[in-house]
Coordinates of C-alpha atoms in Angstrom, one line a residue:
X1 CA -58.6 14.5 109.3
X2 CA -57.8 18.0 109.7
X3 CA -57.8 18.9 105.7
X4 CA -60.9 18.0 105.6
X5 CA -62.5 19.3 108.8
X6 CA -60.7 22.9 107.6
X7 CA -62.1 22.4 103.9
X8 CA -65.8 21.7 105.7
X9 CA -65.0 24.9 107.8
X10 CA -64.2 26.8 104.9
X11 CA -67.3 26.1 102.9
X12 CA -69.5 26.8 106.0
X13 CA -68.1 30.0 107.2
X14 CA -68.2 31.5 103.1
X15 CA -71.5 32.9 103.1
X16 CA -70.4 35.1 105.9
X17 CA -67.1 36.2 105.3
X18 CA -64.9 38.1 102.5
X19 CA -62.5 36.0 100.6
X20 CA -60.3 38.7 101.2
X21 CA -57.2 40.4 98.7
X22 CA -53.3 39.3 98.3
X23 CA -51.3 42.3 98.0
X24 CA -47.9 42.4 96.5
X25 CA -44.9 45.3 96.4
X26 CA -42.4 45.4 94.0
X27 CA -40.2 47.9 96.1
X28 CA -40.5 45.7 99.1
X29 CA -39.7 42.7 97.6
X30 CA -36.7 44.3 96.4
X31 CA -36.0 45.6 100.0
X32 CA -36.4 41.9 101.5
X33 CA -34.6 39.8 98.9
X34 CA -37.4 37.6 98.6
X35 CA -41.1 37.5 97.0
X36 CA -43.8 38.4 99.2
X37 CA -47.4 37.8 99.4
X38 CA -49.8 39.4 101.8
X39 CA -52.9 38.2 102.6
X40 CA -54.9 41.6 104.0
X41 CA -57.6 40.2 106.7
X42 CA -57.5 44.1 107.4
X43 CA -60.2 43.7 104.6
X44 CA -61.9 41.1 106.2
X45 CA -66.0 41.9 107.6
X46 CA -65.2 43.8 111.0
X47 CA -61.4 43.9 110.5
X48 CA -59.6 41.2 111.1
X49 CA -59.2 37.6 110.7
X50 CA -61.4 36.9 113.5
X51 CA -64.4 37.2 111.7
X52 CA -63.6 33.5 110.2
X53 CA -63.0 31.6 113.7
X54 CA -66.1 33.0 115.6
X55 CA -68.5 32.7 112.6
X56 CA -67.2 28.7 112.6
X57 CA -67.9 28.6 116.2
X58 CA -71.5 29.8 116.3
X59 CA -72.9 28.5 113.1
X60 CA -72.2 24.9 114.9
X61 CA -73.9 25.5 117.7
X62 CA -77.0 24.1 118.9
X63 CA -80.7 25.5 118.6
X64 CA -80.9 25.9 122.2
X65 CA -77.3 27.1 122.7
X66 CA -78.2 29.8 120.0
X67 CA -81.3 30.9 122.0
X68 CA -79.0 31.4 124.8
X69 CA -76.9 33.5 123.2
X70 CA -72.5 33.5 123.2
X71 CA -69.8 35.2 125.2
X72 CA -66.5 35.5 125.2
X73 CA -63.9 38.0 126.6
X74 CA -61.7 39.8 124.2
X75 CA -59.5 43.2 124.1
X76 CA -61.0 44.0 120.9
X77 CA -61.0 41.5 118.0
X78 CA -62.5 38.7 118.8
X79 CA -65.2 41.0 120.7
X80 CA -66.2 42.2 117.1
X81 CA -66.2 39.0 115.4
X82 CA -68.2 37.5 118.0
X83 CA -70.2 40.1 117.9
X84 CA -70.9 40.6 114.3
X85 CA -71.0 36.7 113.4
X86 CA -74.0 36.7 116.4
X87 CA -75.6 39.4 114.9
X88 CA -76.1 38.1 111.1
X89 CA -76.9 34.6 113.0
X90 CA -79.4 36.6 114.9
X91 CA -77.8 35.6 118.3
X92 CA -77.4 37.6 121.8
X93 CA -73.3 38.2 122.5
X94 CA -72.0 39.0 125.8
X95 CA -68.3 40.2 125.6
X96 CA -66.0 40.9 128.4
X97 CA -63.6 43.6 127.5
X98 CA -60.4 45.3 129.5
X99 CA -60.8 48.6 130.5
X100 CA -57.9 49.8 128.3
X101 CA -59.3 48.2 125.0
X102 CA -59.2 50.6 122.5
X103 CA -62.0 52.9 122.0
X104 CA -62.3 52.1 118.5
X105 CA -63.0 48.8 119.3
X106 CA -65.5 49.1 121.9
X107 CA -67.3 51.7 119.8
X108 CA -67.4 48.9 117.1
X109 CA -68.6 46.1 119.3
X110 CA -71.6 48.2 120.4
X111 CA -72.2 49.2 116.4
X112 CA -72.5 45.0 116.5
X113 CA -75.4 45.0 119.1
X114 CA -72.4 43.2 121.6
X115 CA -73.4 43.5 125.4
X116 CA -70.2 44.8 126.5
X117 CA -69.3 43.8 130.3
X118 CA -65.7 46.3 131.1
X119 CA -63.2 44.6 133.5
X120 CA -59.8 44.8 134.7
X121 CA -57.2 44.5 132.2
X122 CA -55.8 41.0 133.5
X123 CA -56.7 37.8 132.6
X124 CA -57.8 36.8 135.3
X125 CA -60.1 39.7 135.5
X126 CA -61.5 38.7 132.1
X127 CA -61.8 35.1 132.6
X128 CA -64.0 35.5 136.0
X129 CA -66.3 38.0 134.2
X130 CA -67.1 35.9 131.2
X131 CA -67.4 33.0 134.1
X132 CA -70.3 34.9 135.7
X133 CA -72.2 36.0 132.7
X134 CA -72.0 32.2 131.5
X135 CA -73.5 31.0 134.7
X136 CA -75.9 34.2 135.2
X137 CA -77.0 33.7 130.8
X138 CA -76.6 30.0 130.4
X139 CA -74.7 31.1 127.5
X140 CA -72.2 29.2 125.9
X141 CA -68.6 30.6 126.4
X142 CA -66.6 30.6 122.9
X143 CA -62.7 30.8 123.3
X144 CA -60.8 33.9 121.1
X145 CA -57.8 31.2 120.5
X146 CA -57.9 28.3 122.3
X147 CA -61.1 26.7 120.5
X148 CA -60.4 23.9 117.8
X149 CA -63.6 25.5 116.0
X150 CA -62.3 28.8 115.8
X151 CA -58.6 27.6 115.3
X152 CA -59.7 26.1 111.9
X153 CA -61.8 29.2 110.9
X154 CA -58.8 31.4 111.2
X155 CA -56.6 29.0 109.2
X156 CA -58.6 29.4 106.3
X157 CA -57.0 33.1 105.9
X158 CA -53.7 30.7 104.8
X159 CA -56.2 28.1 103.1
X160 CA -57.3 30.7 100.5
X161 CA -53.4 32.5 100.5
X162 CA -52.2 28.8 99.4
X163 CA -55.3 27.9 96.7
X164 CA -53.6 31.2 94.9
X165 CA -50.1 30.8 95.7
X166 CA -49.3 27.1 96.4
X167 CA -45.7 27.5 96.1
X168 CA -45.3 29.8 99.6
X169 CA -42.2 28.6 101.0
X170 CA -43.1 30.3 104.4
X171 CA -45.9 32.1 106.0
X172 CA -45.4 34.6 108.5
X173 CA -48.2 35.4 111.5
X174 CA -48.4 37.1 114.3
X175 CA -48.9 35.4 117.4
X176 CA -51.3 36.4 120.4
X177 CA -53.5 34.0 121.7
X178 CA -51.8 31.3 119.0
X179 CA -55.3 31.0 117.4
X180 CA -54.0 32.3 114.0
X181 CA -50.8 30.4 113.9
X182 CA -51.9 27.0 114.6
X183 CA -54.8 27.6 112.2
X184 CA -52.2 28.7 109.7
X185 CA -49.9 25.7 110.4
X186 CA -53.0 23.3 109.5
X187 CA -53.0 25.0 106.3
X188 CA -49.4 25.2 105.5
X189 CA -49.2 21.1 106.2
X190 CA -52.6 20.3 104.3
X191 CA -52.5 23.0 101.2
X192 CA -49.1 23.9 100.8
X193 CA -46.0 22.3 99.9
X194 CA -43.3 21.5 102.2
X195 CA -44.7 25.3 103.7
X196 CA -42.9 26.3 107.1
X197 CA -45.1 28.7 109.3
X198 CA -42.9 31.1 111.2
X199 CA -44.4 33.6 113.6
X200 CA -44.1 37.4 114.7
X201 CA -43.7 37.9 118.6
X202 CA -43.2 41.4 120.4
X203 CA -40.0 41.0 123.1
X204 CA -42.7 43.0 125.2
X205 CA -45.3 39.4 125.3
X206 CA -43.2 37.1 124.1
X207 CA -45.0 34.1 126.0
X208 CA -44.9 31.6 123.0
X209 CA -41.2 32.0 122.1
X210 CA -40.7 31.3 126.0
X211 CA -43.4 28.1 125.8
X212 CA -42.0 26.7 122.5
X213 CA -38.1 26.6 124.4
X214 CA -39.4 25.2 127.8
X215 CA -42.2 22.8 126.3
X216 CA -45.0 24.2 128.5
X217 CA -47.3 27.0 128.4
X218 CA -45.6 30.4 129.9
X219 CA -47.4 33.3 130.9
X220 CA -46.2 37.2 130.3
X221 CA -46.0 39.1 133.8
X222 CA -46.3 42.1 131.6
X223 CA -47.4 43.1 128.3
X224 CA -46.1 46.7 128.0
X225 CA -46.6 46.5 123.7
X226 CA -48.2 48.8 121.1
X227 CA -49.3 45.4 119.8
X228 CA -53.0 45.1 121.6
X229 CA -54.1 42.4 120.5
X230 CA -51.2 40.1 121.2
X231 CA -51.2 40.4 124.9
X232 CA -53.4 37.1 125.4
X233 CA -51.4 33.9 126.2
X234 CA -51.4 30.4 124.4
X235 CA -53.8 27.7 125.4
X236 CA -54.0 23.7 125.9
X237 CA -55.6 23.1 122.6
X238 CA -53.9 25.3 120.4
X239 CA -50.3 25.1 122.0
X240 CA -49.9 21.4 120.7
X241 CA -50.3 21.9 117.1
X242 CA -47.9 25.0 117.2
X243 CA -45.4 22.9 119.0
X244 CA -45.7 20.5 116.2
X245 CA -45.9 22.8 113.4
X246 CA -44.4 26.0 113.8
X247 CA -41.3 26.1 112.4
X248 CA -39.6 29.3 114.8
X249 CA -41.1 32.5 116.5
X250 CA -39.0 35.7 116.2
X251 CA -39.1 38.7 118.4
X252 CA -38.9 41.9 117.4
X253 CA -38.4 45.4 119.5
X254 CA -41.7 47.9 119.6
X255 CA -39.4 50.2 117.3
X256 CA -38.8 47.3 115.0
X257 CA -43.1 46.8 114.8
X258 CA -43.6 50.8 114.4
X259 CA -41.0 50.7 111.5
X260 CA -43.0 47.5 109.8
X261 CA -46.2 49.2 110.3
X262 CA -45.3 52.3 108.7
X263 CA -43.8 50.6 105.7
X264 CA -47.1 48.5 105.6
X265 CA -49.1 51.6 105.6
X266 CA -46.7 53.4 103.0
X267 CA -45.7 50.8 100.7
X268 CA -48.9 49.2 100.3
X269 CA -51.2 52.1 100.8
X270 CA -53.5 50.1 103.5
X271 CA -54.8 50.6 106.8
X272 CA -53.2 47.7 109.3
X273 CA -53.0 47.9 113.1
X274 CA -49.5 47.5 114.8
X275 CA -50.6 44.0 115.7
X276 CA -50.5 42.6 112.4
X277 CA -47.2 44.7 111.2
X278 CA -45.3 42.3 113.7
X279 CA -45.3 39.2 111.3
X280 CA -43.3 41.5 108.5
X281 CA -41.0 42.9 111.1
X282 CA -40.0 39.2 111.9
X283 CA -38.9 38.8 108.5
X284 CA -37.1 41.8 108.2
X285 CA -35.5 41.4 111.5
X286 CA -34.2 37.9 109.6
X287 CA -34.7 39.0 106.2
X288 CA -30.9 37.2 105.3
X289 CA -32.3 33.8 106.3
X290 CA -34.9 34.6 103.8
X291 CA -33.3 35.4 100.6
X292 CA -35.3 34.2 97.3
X293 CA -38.0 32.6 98.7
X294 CA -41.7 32.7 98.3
X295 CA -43.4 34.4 101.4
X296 CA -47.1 34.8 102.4
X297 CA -47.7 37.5 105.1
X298 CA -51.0 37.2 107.3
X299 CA -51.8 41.2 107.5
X300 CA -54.4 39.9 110.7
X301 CA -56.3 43.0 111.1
X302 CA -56.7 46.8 110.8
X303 CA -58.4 48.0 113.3
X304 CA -56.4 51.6 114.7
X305 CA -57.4 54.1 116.8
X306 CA -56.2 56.9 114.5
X307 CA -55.9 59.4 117.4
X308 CA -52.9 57.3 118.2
X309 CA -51.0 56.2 116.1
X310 CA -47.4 55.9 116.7
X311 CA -46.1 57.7 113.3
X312 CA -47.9 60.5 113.4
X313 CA -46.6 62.5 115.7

């Protein structure tokens, strides 16, 4: 049922989206013991992965929900996905942002013709927000993660990984809001070949290594990482299929993701932001346990603030 729900989603959501470019590294491989494969959704339209969940979401919409227009809240990718994917739909998007999302990001959104609504940085700040304006708009409240739609958009970043490389043994992701990863692990069961999907978690908001040891859905009481965009927590829909499918989560230290990113940025000459550099330093945090395997990497975005990043000093 779900290979061919995610092959429906892919063919729908192509017109919109870049069937973006798998990068390899010789030097890295050779560093890690094992063949790696990275799939760079920092090329993707606005960024990031995103771009394929939220344009799944809207294009199924209704006629009358489209007239209403979308919203969501979002510290910064989602908020351009949404917003882009409404705009080449011709669509109004509402998107509730923290305070402390990145400039960069908010600048972008607006660039999108997004009506950006700033709250606290809590969830529970962004939640009541989007809550008003769906109520206020009558407009229909899309999910960043926890939205089976988007979840099978954002798996078809591993969908087109595996039509190159079928023989991945693994794919590493980061997770945030688990959108990505249980995407990836539909993929990984349905196009791949006895493919395990491991994911990337900072020790900082490491809510999904705690939810996958106590079988419930656990919440960070702080999120004090360089890794934005994965300080949202797992949800009801998305939380079963990692459960089932993800093989382990690794945590790694904020040193351990500034080292990855720099090697990302040097190695492969690309722009990535220090949330997608946590899925490689998962592997090389447990690179022995990896020796002479086929790997796919899920580079999810690239959207920095270049005023800050964390090498350049």
């Amino acid at each position: 049922m779900y290979k061919q729900a995610m092959i429906e989603t892919h063919q729908r959501i192509k017109p919109f989206i870049h069937n973006t470019p798998i990068l390899t590294s010789t030097l890295l491989n050779e560093i890690l013991g094992a063949n790696l494969f990275f799939k760079c959704e920092n090329f993707q339209k606005m960024g990031a992965f995103k771009m394929r969940g939220a344009t799944n979401a809207i294009i199924q919409l209704t006629d009358e929900q489209k007239q209403k227009g979308v919203v969501t809240h979002s510290s910064g990718n989602f908020a351009q996905a949404l917003a882009l994917a409404a705009k080449s739909l011709e669509i109004e998007a509402f998107i509730v942002m923290p305070t402390t999302a990145p400039q960069v990001k908010k600048d972008a959104v607006k660039g999108y013709n997004g009506q950006i609504i700033e709250c606290d940085p809590t969830l529970e700040a962004r939640e009541k927000a989007a809550k008003q304006i769906e109520i206020q708009k009558s407009a229909t409240f899309i999910h960043p993660s926890n939205d089976f739609n988007v979840i099978l958009g954002q798996g078809t970043a591993a969908k087109e990984l595996l039509e190159i490389h079928p023989d991945l043994n693994y794919i590493f992701t980061p997770v945030g809001g688990g959108g990505l990863i249980a995407g990836t692990t539909i993929a990984a069961e349905n196009f791949g070949i006895n493919c395990k999907v491991i994911g990337g978690e900072p020790f900082e908001a490491d809510d999904a290594y705690r939810s996958l040891e106590s079988g419930k859905i656990e919440s960070n009481t702080t999120t004090n990482t360089i890794a934005d965009g994965l300080k949202t927590e797992l949800g009801d829909i998305n939380f079963p299929i990692i459960q089932k499918g993800v093989e382990k989560i690794i945590r790694v230290t904020e040193e351990e993701i500034i080292a990855a990113m720099k090697l990302i940025w040097e190695r492969l000459k690309i722009v990535c932001e220090p949330s997608s550099a946590v899925a490689l330093a998962a592997l090389i945090k447990e690179k022995e346990n990896y020796q002479n395997t086929n790997i796919g990497i899920i580079i999810s975005g690239g959207n920095v603030n270049l005023e800050t990043l964390p090498f350049s000093k």
